[in-house]
Tab-separated table of C-alpha atoms (C1' of nucleotides) in Angstrom:
chain	number	residue	atom	x	y	z
A	845	UNK	CA	-50.590	-0.749	13.045
A	846	UNK	CA	-48.446	2.181	12.182
A	847	UNK	CA	-46.741	5.125	13.664
A	848	UNK	CA	-47.182	4.594	17.417
A	849	UNK	CA	-46.454	0.932	17.064
A	850	UNK	CA	-43.099	1.276	18.842
A	851	UNK	CA	-44.916	1.256	22.169
A	852	UNK	CA	-44.720	-2.266	23.644
A	853	UNK	CA	-48.057	-4.122	23.804
A	854	UNK	CA	-47.550	-4.804	27.522
A	855	UNK	CA	-47.166	-1.063	28.238
A	856	UNK	CA	-50.491	-0.503	26.564
A	857	UNK	CA	-52.105	-2.896	28.921
A	858	UNK	CA	-50.754	-1.158	31.946
A	859	UNK	CA	-51.483	2.363	31.105
A	860	UNK	CA	-55.217	2.058	31.856
A	861	UNK	CA	-54.348	0.740	35.369
A	862	UNK	CA	-52.187	3.713	36.026
A	863	UNK	CA	-54.923	5.955	34.716
A	864	UNK	CA	-57.402	4.431	37.100
A	865	UNK	CA	-55.248	5.199	40.172
A	866	UNK	CA	-54.334	8.660	38.836
A	867	UNK	CA	-58.080	9.589	38.690
A	868	UNK	CA	-58.505	8.219	42.149
A	869	UNK	CA	-55.679	10.364	43.420
A	870	UNK	CA	-57.036	13.391	41.627
A	871	UNK	CA	-60.458	12.792	43.451
A	872	UNK	CA	-58.608	12.792	46.692
A	873	UNK	CA	-56.884	16.069	45.829
A	874	UNK	CA	-53.427	14.601	45.702
A	875	UNK	CA	-51.518	16.862	43.304
A	876	UNK	CA	-48.240	14.891	42.777
A	877	UNK	CA	-47.080	11.305	42.985
A	878	UNK	CA	-43.782	9.463	42.576
A	879	UNK	CA	-43.287	6.529	40.168
A	880	UNK	CA	-42.695	4.363	43.070
A	881	UNK	CA	-45.848	5.157	44.924
A	882	UNK	CA	-48.056	5.047	41.809
A	883	UNK	CA	-46.537	1.685	40.860
A	884	UNK	CA	-47.223	0.406	44.262
A	885	UNK	CA	-50.964	1.261	43.989
A	886	UNK	CA	-51.039	-0.253	40.448
A	887	UNK	CA	-49.263	-3.447	41.348
A	888	UNK	CA	-45.939	-2.808	39.598
A	889	UNK	CA	-42.579	-1.224	40.346
A	890	UNK	CA	-41.056	2.206	39.881
A	891	UNK	CA	-38.541	1.566	37.103
A	892	UNK	CA	-41.145	-0.420	34.997
A	893	UNK	CA	-43.695	2.518	35.300
A	894	UNK	CA	-41.042	5.104	34.384
A	895	UNK	CA	-40.035	3.010	31.386
A	896	UNK	CA	-43.807	2.694	30.442
A	897	UNK	CA	-44.302	6.460	30.661
A	898	UNK	CA	-41.096	7.266	28.783
A	899	UNK	CA	-42.753	6.040	25.633
A	900	UNK	CA	-45.247	8.908	25.864
A	901	UNK	CA	-42.587	11.558	26.477
A	902	UNK	CA	-40.953	13.270	29.425
A	903	UNK	CA	-44.026	13.615	31.640
A	904	UNK	CA	-42.522	13.863	35.103
A	905	UNK	CA	-40.281	16.279	36.952
A	906	UNK	CA	-36.972	15.066	38.308
A	907	UNK	CA	-36.697	15.275	42.113
A	908	UNK	CA	-40.412	15.794	42.307
A	909	UNK	CA	-42.563	13.233	40.611
A	910	UNK	CA	-45.612	13.264	38.324
A	911	UNK	CA	-48.369	15.928	38.344
A	912	UNK	CA	-51.485	13.709	38.903
A	913	UNK	CA	-53.950	15.564	36.789
A	914	UNK	CA	-51.532	16.291	33.963
A	915	UNK	CA	-50.307	12.693	33.743
A	916	UNK	CA	-53.903	11.390	33.706
A	917	UNK	CA	-54.632	13.859	30.905
A	918	UNK	CA	-51.624	12.771	28.929
A	919	UNK	CA	-52.476	9.019	29.269
A	920	UNK	CA	-56.072	9.661	28.320
A	921	UNK	CA	-55.151	11.596	25.280
A	922	UNK	CA	-52.590	9.047	24.235
A	923	UNK	CA	-55.028	6.223	24.432
A	924	UNK	CA	-57.777	8.026	22.788
A	925	UNK	CA	-59.901	8.263	25.802
A	926	UNK	CA	-60.429	11.927	25.770
A	927	UNK	CA	-63.800	11.524	24.021
A	928	UNK	CA	-66.781	9.272	23.972
A	929	UNK	CA	-66.724	5.960	21.979
A	930	UNK	CA	-69.698	4.005	20.699
A	931	UNK	CA	-69.864	0.301	21.446
A	932	UNK	CA	-72.197	-2.511	20.391
A	933	UNK	CA	-72.832	-5.822	22.108
A	934	UNK	CA	-73.679	-8.739	19.931
A	935	UNK	CA	-75.378	-11.474	22.019
A	936	UNK	CA	-78.115	-10.496	24.476
A	937	UNK	CA	-77.588	-13.535	26.813
A	938	UNK	CA	-76.802	-13.462	30.494
A	939	UNK	CA	-73.392	-12.105	29.897
A	940	UNK	CA	-74.357	-9.562	27.264
A	941	UNK	CA	-76.949	-8.056	29.338
A	942	UNK	CA	-74.766	-8.002	32.445
A	943	UNK	CA	-72.220	-5.982	30.415
A	944	UNK	CA	-74.912	-3.628	29.168
A	945	UNK	CA	-75.771	-2.764	32.762
A	946	UNK	CA	-72.105	-2.456	33.813
A	947	UNK	CA	-71.457	0.952	35.235
A	948	UNK	CA	-67.783	1.053	34.704
A	949	UNK	CA	-68.094	1.388	30.807
A	950	UNK	CA	-70.048	4.598	30.801
A	951	UNK	CA	-67.738	6.155	33.511
A	952	UNK	CA	-64.880	5.613	31.051
A	953	UNK	CA	-66.645	7.122	28.103
A	954	UNK	CA	-67.732	3.943	26.495
A	955	UNK	CA	-71.363	4.270	25.525
A	956	UNK	CA	-73.207	1.011	24.665
A	957	UNK	CA	-75.310	2.196	21.712
A	958	UNK	CA	-76.702	-1.120	20.578
A	959	UNK	CA	-77.288	-4.711	21.680
A	960	UNK	CA	-78.322	-7.301	19.186
A	961	UNK	CA	-79.429	-10.937	19.254
A	962	UNK	CA	-80.677	-13.604	16.819
A	963	UNK	CA	-83.419	-14.820	19.188
A	964	UNK	CA	-86.706	-13.335	18.078
A	965	UNK	CA	-88.099	-13.880	21.539
A	966	UNK	CA	-85.582	-11.211	22.747
A	967	UNK	CA	-85.587	-8.850	19.762
A	968	UNK	CA	-87.714	-5.834	20.528
A	969	UNK	CA	-87.438	-6.057	24.274
A	970	UNK	CA	-85.854	-3.290	26.232
A	971	UNK	CA	-82.936	-3.428	28.687
A	972	UNK	CA	-81.818	-0.292	30.259
A	973	UNK	CA	-83.782	1.841	27.702
A	974	UNK	CA	-82.039	0.044	24.906
A	975	UNK	CA	-84.115	-2.087	22.489
A	976	UNK	CA	-82.610	-5.386	21.568
A	977	UNK	CA	-82.117	-5.301	17.834
A	978	UNK	CA	-82.119	-8.235	15.378
A	979	UNK	CA	-78.517	-9.325	14.365
A	980	UNK	CA	-80.059	-9.204	10.878
A	981	UNK	CA	-79.659	-5.393	11.120
A	982	UNK	CA	-75.993	-5.573	12.345
A	983	UNK	CA	-74.410	-3.736	9.423
A	984	UNK	CA	-77.032	-1.015	9.532
A	985	UNK	CA	-76.798	-0.446	13.179
A	986	UNK	CA	-72.991	-0.240	13.243
A	987	UNK	CA	-73.286	2.485	10.588
A	988	UNK	CA	-76.152	4.365	12.053
A	989	UNK	CA	-74.782	4.403	15.682
A	990	UNK	CA	-71.242	5.013	14.483
A	991	UNK	CA	-70.016	1.964	16.397
A	992	UNK	CA	-66.245	1.832	16.958
A	993	UNK	CA	-65.827	-1.265	19.195
A	994	UNK	CA	-67.873	-4.398	19.211
A	995	UNK	CA	-68.200	-6.874	22.093
A	996	UNK	CA	-69.066	-10.413	21.043
A	997	UNK	CA	-71.037	-12.462	23.699
A	998	UNK	CA	-72.685	-14.925	21.270
A	999	UNK	CA	-72.321	-18.680	21.660
A	1000	UNK	CA	-69.028	-19.938	20.211
A	1001	UNK	CA	-70.700	-21.287	17.125
A	1002	UNK	CA	-71.861	-17.847	16.000
A	1003	UNK	CA	-68.859	-15.780	16.981
A	1004	UNK	CA	-66.739	-16.188	13.735
A	1005	UNK	CA	-69.719	-15.298	11.528
A	1006	UNK	CA	-70.352	-12.250	13.625
A	1007	UNK	CA	-66.696	-11.238	13.568
A	1008	UNK	CA	-66.563	-11.487	9.767
A	1009	UNK	CA	-69.554	-9.285	9.450
A	1010	UNK	CA	-68.421	-6.559	11.848
A	1011	UNK	CA	-64.935	-6.522	10.304
A	1012	UNK	CA	-66.445	-6.140	6.822
A	1013	UNK	CA	-68.328	-2.976	8.127
A	1014	UNK	CA	-64.906	-1.522	8.986
A	1015	UNK	CA	-64.746	-2.360	12.721
A	1016	UNK	CA	-61.125	-2.970	13.714
A	1017	UNK	CA	-61.366	-3.565	17.440
A	1018	UNK	CA	-63.234	-6.527	19.111
A	1019	UNK	CA	-63.677	-7.627	22.530
A	1020	UNK	CA	-64.517	-11.443	22.328
A	1021	UNK	CA	-66.058	-13.428	25.147
A	1022	UNK	CA	-66.995	-16.400	22.928
A	1023	UNK	CA	-64.581	-19.232	23.569
A	1024	UNK	CA	-63.092	-19.382	20.110
A	1025	UNK	CA	-59.919	-18.104	18.597
A	1026	UNK	CA	-61.325	-15.667	16.030
A	1027	UNK	CA	-59.563	-15.681	12.661
A	1028	UNK	CA	-59.282	-12.166	11.422
A	1029	UNK	CA	-56.732	-10.402	9.276
A	1030	UNK	CA	-53.827	-8.939	11.292
A	1031	UNK	CA	-54.777	-5.240	11.252
A	1032	UNK	CA	-57.820	-6.259	13.363
A	1033	UNK	CA	-57.249	-6.194	17.062
A	1034	UNK	CA	-59.029	-8.848	19.237
A	1035	UNK	CA	-58.917	-8.892	22.928
A	1036	UNK	CA	-60.038	-12.370	24.191
A	1037	UNK	CA	-61.643	-12.942	27.490
A	1038	UNK	CA	-62.253	-16.625	28.165
A	1039	UNK	CA	-63.787	-17.121	31.524
A	1040	UNK	CA	-63.165	-20.855	31.842
A	1041	UNK	CA	-59.677	-20.517	30.544
A	1042	UNK	CA	-59.012	-18.244	33.581
A	1043	UNK	CA	-60.281	-20.873	35.965
A	1044	UNK	CA	-58.188	-23.533	34.309
A	1045	UNK	CA	-55.064	-21.318	34.663
A	1046	UNK	CA	-55.870	-20.916	38.355
A	1047	UNK	CA	-56.396	-24.705	38.583
A	1048	UNK	CA	-52.850	-25.277	37.580
A	1049	UNK	CA	-51.349	-22.884	40.149
A	1050	UNK	CA	-53.495	-24.214	42.865
A	1051	UNK	CA	-51.838	-27.640	42.383
A	1052	UNK	CA	-48.455	-25.931	42.839
A	1053	UNK	CA	-49.305	-23.973	45.918
A	1054	UNK	CA	-51.818	-26.218	47.846
B	1150	UNK	CA	-44.641	-21.960	43.740
B	1151	UNK	CA	-42.414	-24.944	43.676
B	1152	UNK	CA	-41.471	-27.865	41.459
B	1153	UNK	CA	-43.460	-27.389	38.197
B	1154	UNK	CA	-42.440	-23.687	38.325
B	1155	UNK	CA	-40.110	-24.087	35.368
B	1156	UNK	CA	-43.007	-24.062	32.988
B	1157	UNK	CA	-43.321	-20.474	31.600
B	1158	UNK	CA	-46.381	-18.610	32.679
B	1159	UNK	CA	-47.332	-17.901	29.076
B	1160	UNK	CA	-47.397	-21.623	28.368
B	1161	UNK	CA	-49.803	-22.105	31.101
B	1162	UNK	CA	-52.168	-19.534	29.499
B	1163	UNK	CA	-52.091	-21.348	26.240
B	1164	UNK	CA	-52.657	-24.934	27.361
B	1165	UNK	CA	-56.329	-24.493	28.053
B	1166	UNK	CA	-56.790	-23.178	24.591
B	1167	UNK	CA	-55.121	-26.180	23.084
B	1168	UNK	CA	-57.269	-28.406	25.344
B	1169	UNK	CA	-60.485	-26.690	24.075
B	1170	UNK	CA	-59.638	-27.618	20.461
B	1171	UNK	CA	-58.404	-31.077	21.301
B	1172	UNK	CA	-61.681	-31.807	22.936
B	1173	UNK	CA	-63.467	-30.479	19.899
B	1174	UNK	CA	-61.395	-32.626	17.579
B	1175	UNK	CA	-62.049	-35.615	19.841
B	1176	UNK	CA	-65.852	-35.067	19.552
B	1177	UNK	CA	-65.466	-34.997	15.776
B	1178	UNK	CA	-63.615	-38.291	15.943
B	1179	UNK	CA	-60.351	-37.028	14.649
B	1180	UNK	CA	-57.582	-39.227	16.081
B	1181	UNK	CA	-54.391	-37.429	15.398
B	1182	UNK	CA	-53.301	-33.835	14.662
B	1183	UNK	CA	-50.055	-32.136	13.849
B	1184	UNK	CA	-48.647	-29.245	15.837
B	1185	UNK	CA	-49.133	-27.036	12.881
B	1186	UNK	CA	-52.822	-27.819	12.481
B	1187	UNK	CA	-53.661	-27.574	16.093
B	1188	UNK	CA	-51.801	-24.355	16.490
B	1189	UNK	CA	-53.731	-22.893	13.503
B	1190	UNK	CA	-56.998	-23.763	15.220
B	1191	UNK	CA	-55.780	-22.214	18.583
B	1192	UNK	CA	-54.350	-19.129	17.038
B	1193	UNK	CA	-50.649	-19.813	17.374
B	1194	UNK	CA	-47.831	-21.536	15.436
B	1195	UNK	CA	-46.362	-24.899	15.321
B	1196	UNK	CA	-42.978	-24.392	16.886
B	1197	UNK	CA	-44.417	-22.531	19.747
B	1198	UNK	CA	-47.097	-25.284	20.392
B	1199	UNK	CA	-44.393	-27.874	20.382
B	1200	UNK	CA	-42.171	-25.911	22.692
B	1201	UNK	CA	-45.250	-25.447	25.055
B	1202	UNK	CA	-45.956	-29.133	25.037
B	1203	UNK	CA	-42.331	-30.061	25.470
B	1204	UNK	CA	-42.619	-28.833	29.097
B	1205	UNK	CA	-45.019	-31.612	29.830
B	1206	UNK	CA	-42.869	-34.336	28.238
B	1207	UNK	CA	-42.617	-35.969	24.936
B	1208	UNK	CA	-46.263	-36.320	24.009
B	1209	UNK	CA	-46.217	-36.673	20.310
B	1210	UNK	CA	-44.910	-39.123	17.642
B	1211	UNK	CA	-42.370	-37.973	15.133
B	1212	UNK	CA	-43.513	-38.206	11.614
B	1213	UNK	CA	-47.097	-38.552	12.790
B	1214	UNK	CA	-48.336	-35.872	15.145
B	1215	UNK	CA	-50.191	-35.976	18.518
B	1216	UNK	CA	-52.883	-38.479	19.593
B	1217	UNK	CA	-55.853	-36.131	20.187
B	1218	UNK	CA	-57.345	-37.955	23.132
B	1219	UNK	CA	-54.107	-38.832	24.824
B	1220	UNK	CA	-52.819	-35.215	24.488
B	1221	UNK	CA	-56.172	-33.947	25.901
B	1222	UNK	CA	-55.714	-36.264	28.816
B	1223	UNK	CA	-52.213	-35.254	29.470
B	1224	UNK	CA	-52.970	-31.545	29.512
B	1225	UNK	CA	-55.890	-32.093	31.779
B	1226	UNK	CA	-53.920	-34.050	34.197
B	1227	UNK	CA	-50.965	-31.618	34.067
B	1228	UNK	CA	-53.309	-28.663	34.987
B	1229	UNK	CA	-55.308	-30.490	37.574
B	1230	UNK	CA	-58.430	-30.515	35.474
B	1231	UNK	CA	-59.091	-34.232	35.759
B	1232	UNK	CA	-61.409	-33.723	38.711
B	1233	UNK	CA	-64.118	-31.448	39.879
B	1234	UNK	CA	-63.269	-28.238	41.701
B	1235	UNK	CA	-65.378	-26.122	43.999
B	1236	UNK	CA	-65.714	-22.390	43.332
B	1237	UNK	CA	-67.349	-19.600	45.319
B	1238	UNK	CA	-68.540	-16.299	43.867
B	1239	UNK	CA	-68.392	-13.293	46.235
B	1240	UNK	CA	-70.762	-10.605	44.966
B	1241	UNK	CA	-74.208	-11.429	43.719
B	1242	UNK	CA	-74.647	-8.428	41.434
B	1243	UNK	CA	-75.272	-8.457	37.725
B	1244	UNK	CA	-71.896	-9.972	36.883
B	1245	UNK	CA	-71.757	-12.487	39.696
B	1246	UNK	CA	-75.222	-13.902	38.894
B	1247	UNK	CA	-74.289	-13.974	35.129
B	1248	UNK	CA	-71.184	-15.996	36.050
B	1249	UNK	CA	-73.279	-18.319	38.165
B	1250	UNK	CA	-75.453	-19.114	35.235
B	1251	UNK	CA	-72.573	-19.471	32.815
B	1252	UNK	CA	-72.578	-22.975	31.380
B	1253	UNK	CA	-68.942	-23.076	30.443
B	1254	UNK	CA	-67.698	-23.523	34.030
B	1255	UNK	CA	-69.568	-26.732	34.851
B	1256	UNK	CA	-68.522	-28.262	31.495
B	1257	UNK	CA	-64.895	-27.826	32.577
B	1258	UNK	CA	-65.509	-29.350	35.954
B	1259	UNK	CA	-65.806	-26.088	37.936
B	1260	UNK	CA	-68.730	-26.315	40.222
B	1261	UNK	CA	-70.131	-23.126	41.701
B	1262	UNK	CA	-70.890	-24.187	45.308
B	1263	UNK	CA	-71.591	-20.820	46.839
B	1264	UNK	CA	-72.551	-17.303	46.010
B	1265	UNK	CA	-72.362	-14.575	48.813
B	1266	UNK	CA	-73.364	-10.984	49.079
B	1267	UNK	CA	-73.559	-8.249	51.840
B	1268	UNK	CA	-76.948	-6.996	50.620
B	1269	UNK	CA	-79.584	-8.567	52.947
B	1270	UNK	CA	-82.202	-7.931	50.287
B	1271	UNK	CA	-80.439	-10.535	48.257
B	1272	UNK	CA	-79.338	-12.915	50.975
B	1273	UNK	CA	-81.738	-15.967	51.191
B	1274	UNK	CA	-82.843	-15.664	47.612
B	1275	UNK	CA	-82.206	-18.489	45.216
B	1276	UNK	CA	-80.483	-18.304	41.793
B	1277	UNK	CA	-80.128	-21.568	39.920
B	1278	UNK	CA	-81.018	-23.659	43.077
B	1279	UNK	CA	-78.280	-21.886	44.930
B	1280	UNK	CA	-79.112	-19.764	47.979
B	1281	UNK	CA	-77.443	-16.448	48.169
B	1282	UNK	CA	-75.491	-16.571	51.467
B	1283	UNK	CA	-74.392	-13.709	53.733
B	1284	UNK	CA	-70.744	-12.635	53.189
B	1285	UNK	CA	-70.755	-12.743	57.033
B	1286	UNK	CA	-70.514	-16.564	56.671
B	1287	UNK	CA	-67.724	-16.497	54.185
B	1288	UNK	CA	-65.100	-18.377	56.254
B	1289	UNK	CA	-67.638	-21.047	57.171
B	1290	UNK	CA	-68.931	-21.506	53.652
B	1291	UNK	CA	-65.361	-21.839	52.206
B	1292	UNK	CA	-64.559	-24.621	54.737
B	1293	UNK	CA	-67.947	-26.424	54.520
B	1294	UNK	CA	-68.136	-26.404	50.668
B	1295	UNK	CA	-64.334	-27.085	50.381
B	1296	UNK	CA	-63.927	-24.148	48.148
B	1297	UNK	CA	-60.620	-24.117	46.164
B	1298	UNK	CA	-61.063	-20.961	43.887
B	1299	UNK	CA	-62.921	-17.729	44.635
B	1300	UNK	CA	-64.344	-15.321	42.050
B	1301	UNK	CA	-64.579	-11.787	43.330
B	1302	UNK	CA	-67.346	-9.735	41.785
B	1303	UNK	CA	-67.895	-7.202	44.555
B	1304	UNK	CA	-67.613	-3.405	44.051
B	1305	UNK	CA	-63.985	-2.155	44.015
B	1306	UNK	CA	-64.390	-0.852	47.571
B	1307	UNK	CA	-65.044	-4.287	49.025
B	1308	UNK	CA	-62.572	-6.385	46.971
B	1309	UNK	CA	-59.469	-6.039	49.143
B	1310	UNK	CA	-61.316	-6.885	52.378
B	1311	UNK	CA	-62.797	-9.915	50.790
B	1312	UNK	CA	-59.447	-11.042	49.344
B	1313	UNK	CA	-57.809	-10.692	52.762
B	1314	UNK	CA	-60.452	-12.853	54.342
B	1315	UNK	CA	-60.505	-15.582	51.690
B	1316	UNK	CA	-56.666	-15.718	51.749
B	1317	UNK	CA	-56.763	-16.219	55.494
B	1318	UNK	CA	-58.955	-19.165	54.915
B	1319	UNK	CA	-56.229	-20.811	52.868
B	1320	UNK	CA	-57.593	-19.999	49.393
B	1321	UNK	CA	-54.579	-19.357	47.122
B	1322	UNK	CA	-56.282	-18.792	43.728
B	1323	UNK	CA	-58.512	-15.771	42.968
B	1324	UNK	CA	-60.242	-14.551	39.867
B	1325	UNK	CA	-60.826	-10.858	40.395
B	1326	UNK	CA	-63.318	-8.849	38.385
B	1327	UNK	CA	-63.230	-5.789	40.751
B	1328	UNK	CA	-61.270	-2.941	39.228
B	1329	UNK	CA	-58.516	-2.872	41.929
B	1330	UNK	CA	-55.018	-4.360	42.023
B	1331	UNK	CA	-55.369	-6.665	44.999
B	1332	UNK	CA	-52.413	-6.766	47.352
B	1333	UNK	CA	-51.756	-10.276	48.390
B	1334	UNK	CA	-48.646	-12.245	49.341
B	1335	UNK	CA	-46.751	-13.662	46.413
B	1336	UNK	CA	-47.772	-17.262	46.877
B	1337	UNK	CA	-51.310	-16.209	45.986
B	1338	UNK	CA	-52.235	-16.204	42.423
B	1339	UNK	CA	-54.676	-13.500	41.236
B	1340	UNK	CA	-56.000	-13.474	37.636
B	1341	UNK	CA	-57.440	-10.079	36.936
B	1342	UNK	CA	-60.243	-9.355	34.557
B	1343	UNK	CA	-60.861	-5.712	34.145
B	1344	UNK	CA	-63.607	-5.150	31.596
B	1345	UNK	CA	-63.045	-1.337	31.174
B	1346	UNK	CA	-59.327	-1.818	30.920
B	1347	UNK	CA	-59.977	-4.140	27.899
B	1348	UNK	CA	-62.042	-1.475	26.137
B	1349	UNK	CA	-59.384	1.145	26.883
B	1350	UNK	CA	-56.642	-1.099	25.318
B	1351	UNK	CA	-58.816	-1.400	22.235
B	1352	UNK	CA	-59.412	2.347	22.233
B	1353	UNK	CA	-55.674	2.829	21.870
B	1354	UNK	CA	-55.326	0.399	18.892
B	1355	UNK	CA	-58.345	1.845	17.191
B	1356	UNK	CA	-56.555	5.105	16.945
B	1357	UNK	CA	-53.629	3.321	15.182
B	1358	UNK	CA	-55.760	1.470	12.676
B	1359	UNK	CA	-58.726	3.816	11.929
C	1250	DT	C1'	-31.874	15.366	48.693
C	1251	DA	C1'	-35.328	13.229	45.980
C	1252	DT	C1'	-36.845	11.380	41.846
C	1253	DT	C1'	-37.029	11.151	36.787
C	1254	DG	C1'	-35.367	9.254	32.262
C	1255	DT	C1'	-32.645	5.963	29.945
C	1256	DG	C1'	-28.863	3.165	28.142
C	1257	DA	C1'	-27.052	-1.338	29.452
C	1258	DA	C1'	-27.537	-5.900	31.540
C	1259	DT	C1'	-30.529	-9.513	32.483
C	1260	DT	C1'	-34.272	-12.351	31.972
C	1261	DT	C1'	-38.136	-14.198	29.505
C	1262	DT	C1'	-40.377	-15.431	25.351
C	1263	DT	C1'	-40.502	-16.436	20.536
C	1264	DT	C1'	-38.557	-18.028	16.448
C	1265	DC	C1'	-35.539	-20.777	13.891
C	1266	DA	C1'	-33.430	-24.770	12.047
C	1267	DC	C1'	-32.238	-29.243	12.056
C	1268	DA	C1'	-31.222	-33.920	14.237
C	1269	DG	C1'	-33.999	-37.728	15.376
C	1270	DC	C1'	-37.602	-40.855	14.706
C	1271	DC	C1'	-41.876	-42.967	12.478
D	1043	DG	C1'	-41.276	-37.851	3.457
D	1044	DG	C1'	-43.398	-35.926	7.349
D	1045	DC	C1'	-43.492	-34.206	11.875
D	1046	DT	C1'	-41.660	-34.000	16.641
D	1047	DG	C1'	-38.366	-32.310	20.192
D	1048	DT	C1'	-34.983	-29.176	21.324
D	1049	DG	C1'	-30.650	-26.333	21.514
D	1050	DA	C1'	-29.296	-22.117	19.613
D	1051	DA	C1'	-30.368	-17.532	17.891
D	1052	DA	C1'	-33.257	-13.514	17.944
D	1053	DA	C1'	-36.628	-10.520	19.859
D	1054	DA	C1'	-39.132	-8.619	23.625
D	1055	DA	C1'	-39.733	-7.322	28.218
D	1056	DT	C1'	-37.931	-6.368	32.748
D	1057	DT	C1'	-34.696	-4.873	35.911
D	1058	DC	C1'	-30.648	-2.364	37.005
D	1059	DA	C1'	-27.968	1.613	37.943
D	1060	DC	C1'	-26.780	6.025	37.488
D	1061	DA	C1'	-26.327	10.769	35.139
D	1062	DA	C1'	-29.365	14.604	35.022
D	1063	DT	C1'	-32.053	17.895	37.242
D	1064	DA	C1'	-35.637	20.221	40.307
DNA sequence: TATTGTGAATTTTTTCACAGCC
DNA sequence: GGCTGTGAAAAAATTCACAATA
């Protein structure tokens, strides 16, 4: 958490969405887009998009709009997406294996280099040409495969232990699917996806609308 | 979006997390907890938790804390979680089937009553005692199974069409895993989970820390 | 004329601090 | 003495509105 930290966290969550649509526009051969039109695609509004982009510099042209390819490039670079990154999945259950097979990661440059599990029934088996490794070997695998991001898909009871181990290997970014609030020091960034929490939130709003 | 709408959206996202830990405490037989201790478990702070709960009423006892079971009950009731809810999954790919098998949903009272797909190779097959239905039958299935929440796990290209159809059946709450910003009228609530966006966000923070 | 970039205003969320109650 | 509930203060995010410029 240092120099770039003046960029609001919410902006960071929106930039990848802009990027997705910019890449789509580029594929369609559209050279330029206005903040209003891009925001409409991405589900936001013009002023907000312009404010978001203003944190990266003056990337547009007044009276014209944004160069689609150039803006995509700038966002990619800013977010460190202009190179491949190595990811490990800890937990080879249903969700872990579904994520391993998910096409969207590789397309964005995230290479799943390892999947690990405690279950010796699973260890040694192959999914998508990747051997399931024993969690025992976690530290070694992270080092050897130069893992930068870990995805935790273990049962809740195991998640904190796994988190402690990967953090002590120097990993600072975690995507956690286990339904526990991980306790980590505050230079570690955890993104939490809790599937049943999402349905519970929807449950609340359903009672308002229905 | 009517009466209860004065409760901040962020509060709604935190209540299910409090509820998770309250249920855990109840299982352990702990009768009472302070805002400070519960917030610590849930990854927040005392004042914020108290402010969150204050929107539901005066649920604690000054000088004492919160009755664990009673607070769990109040939150459940407030969020409409005190009864079963029927869910459909549209898209029987890797992710859709992983979600179908996910234990966490049933535990929280969300029953997956239907899973649908366009692929006729899949239609008619069974997963977890549930027949994969043809998306053709979407409207009928939603009605017959009294579906209240839909989970979209189709490819991006299909998601908007599916969303339009389920909304026209009266569904007002959607959990969308397809990487598209769904365009729906504003009484419809969409929760978006975009897996590669999450990794892209982490990518940014990694460049700050590492 | 069209559209960006940005200070200022507004709204939302978080934090603070303390009165009120057990 | 300990802990909640909450109004007030502070911080963060969003929206507005308009000068700047192609």
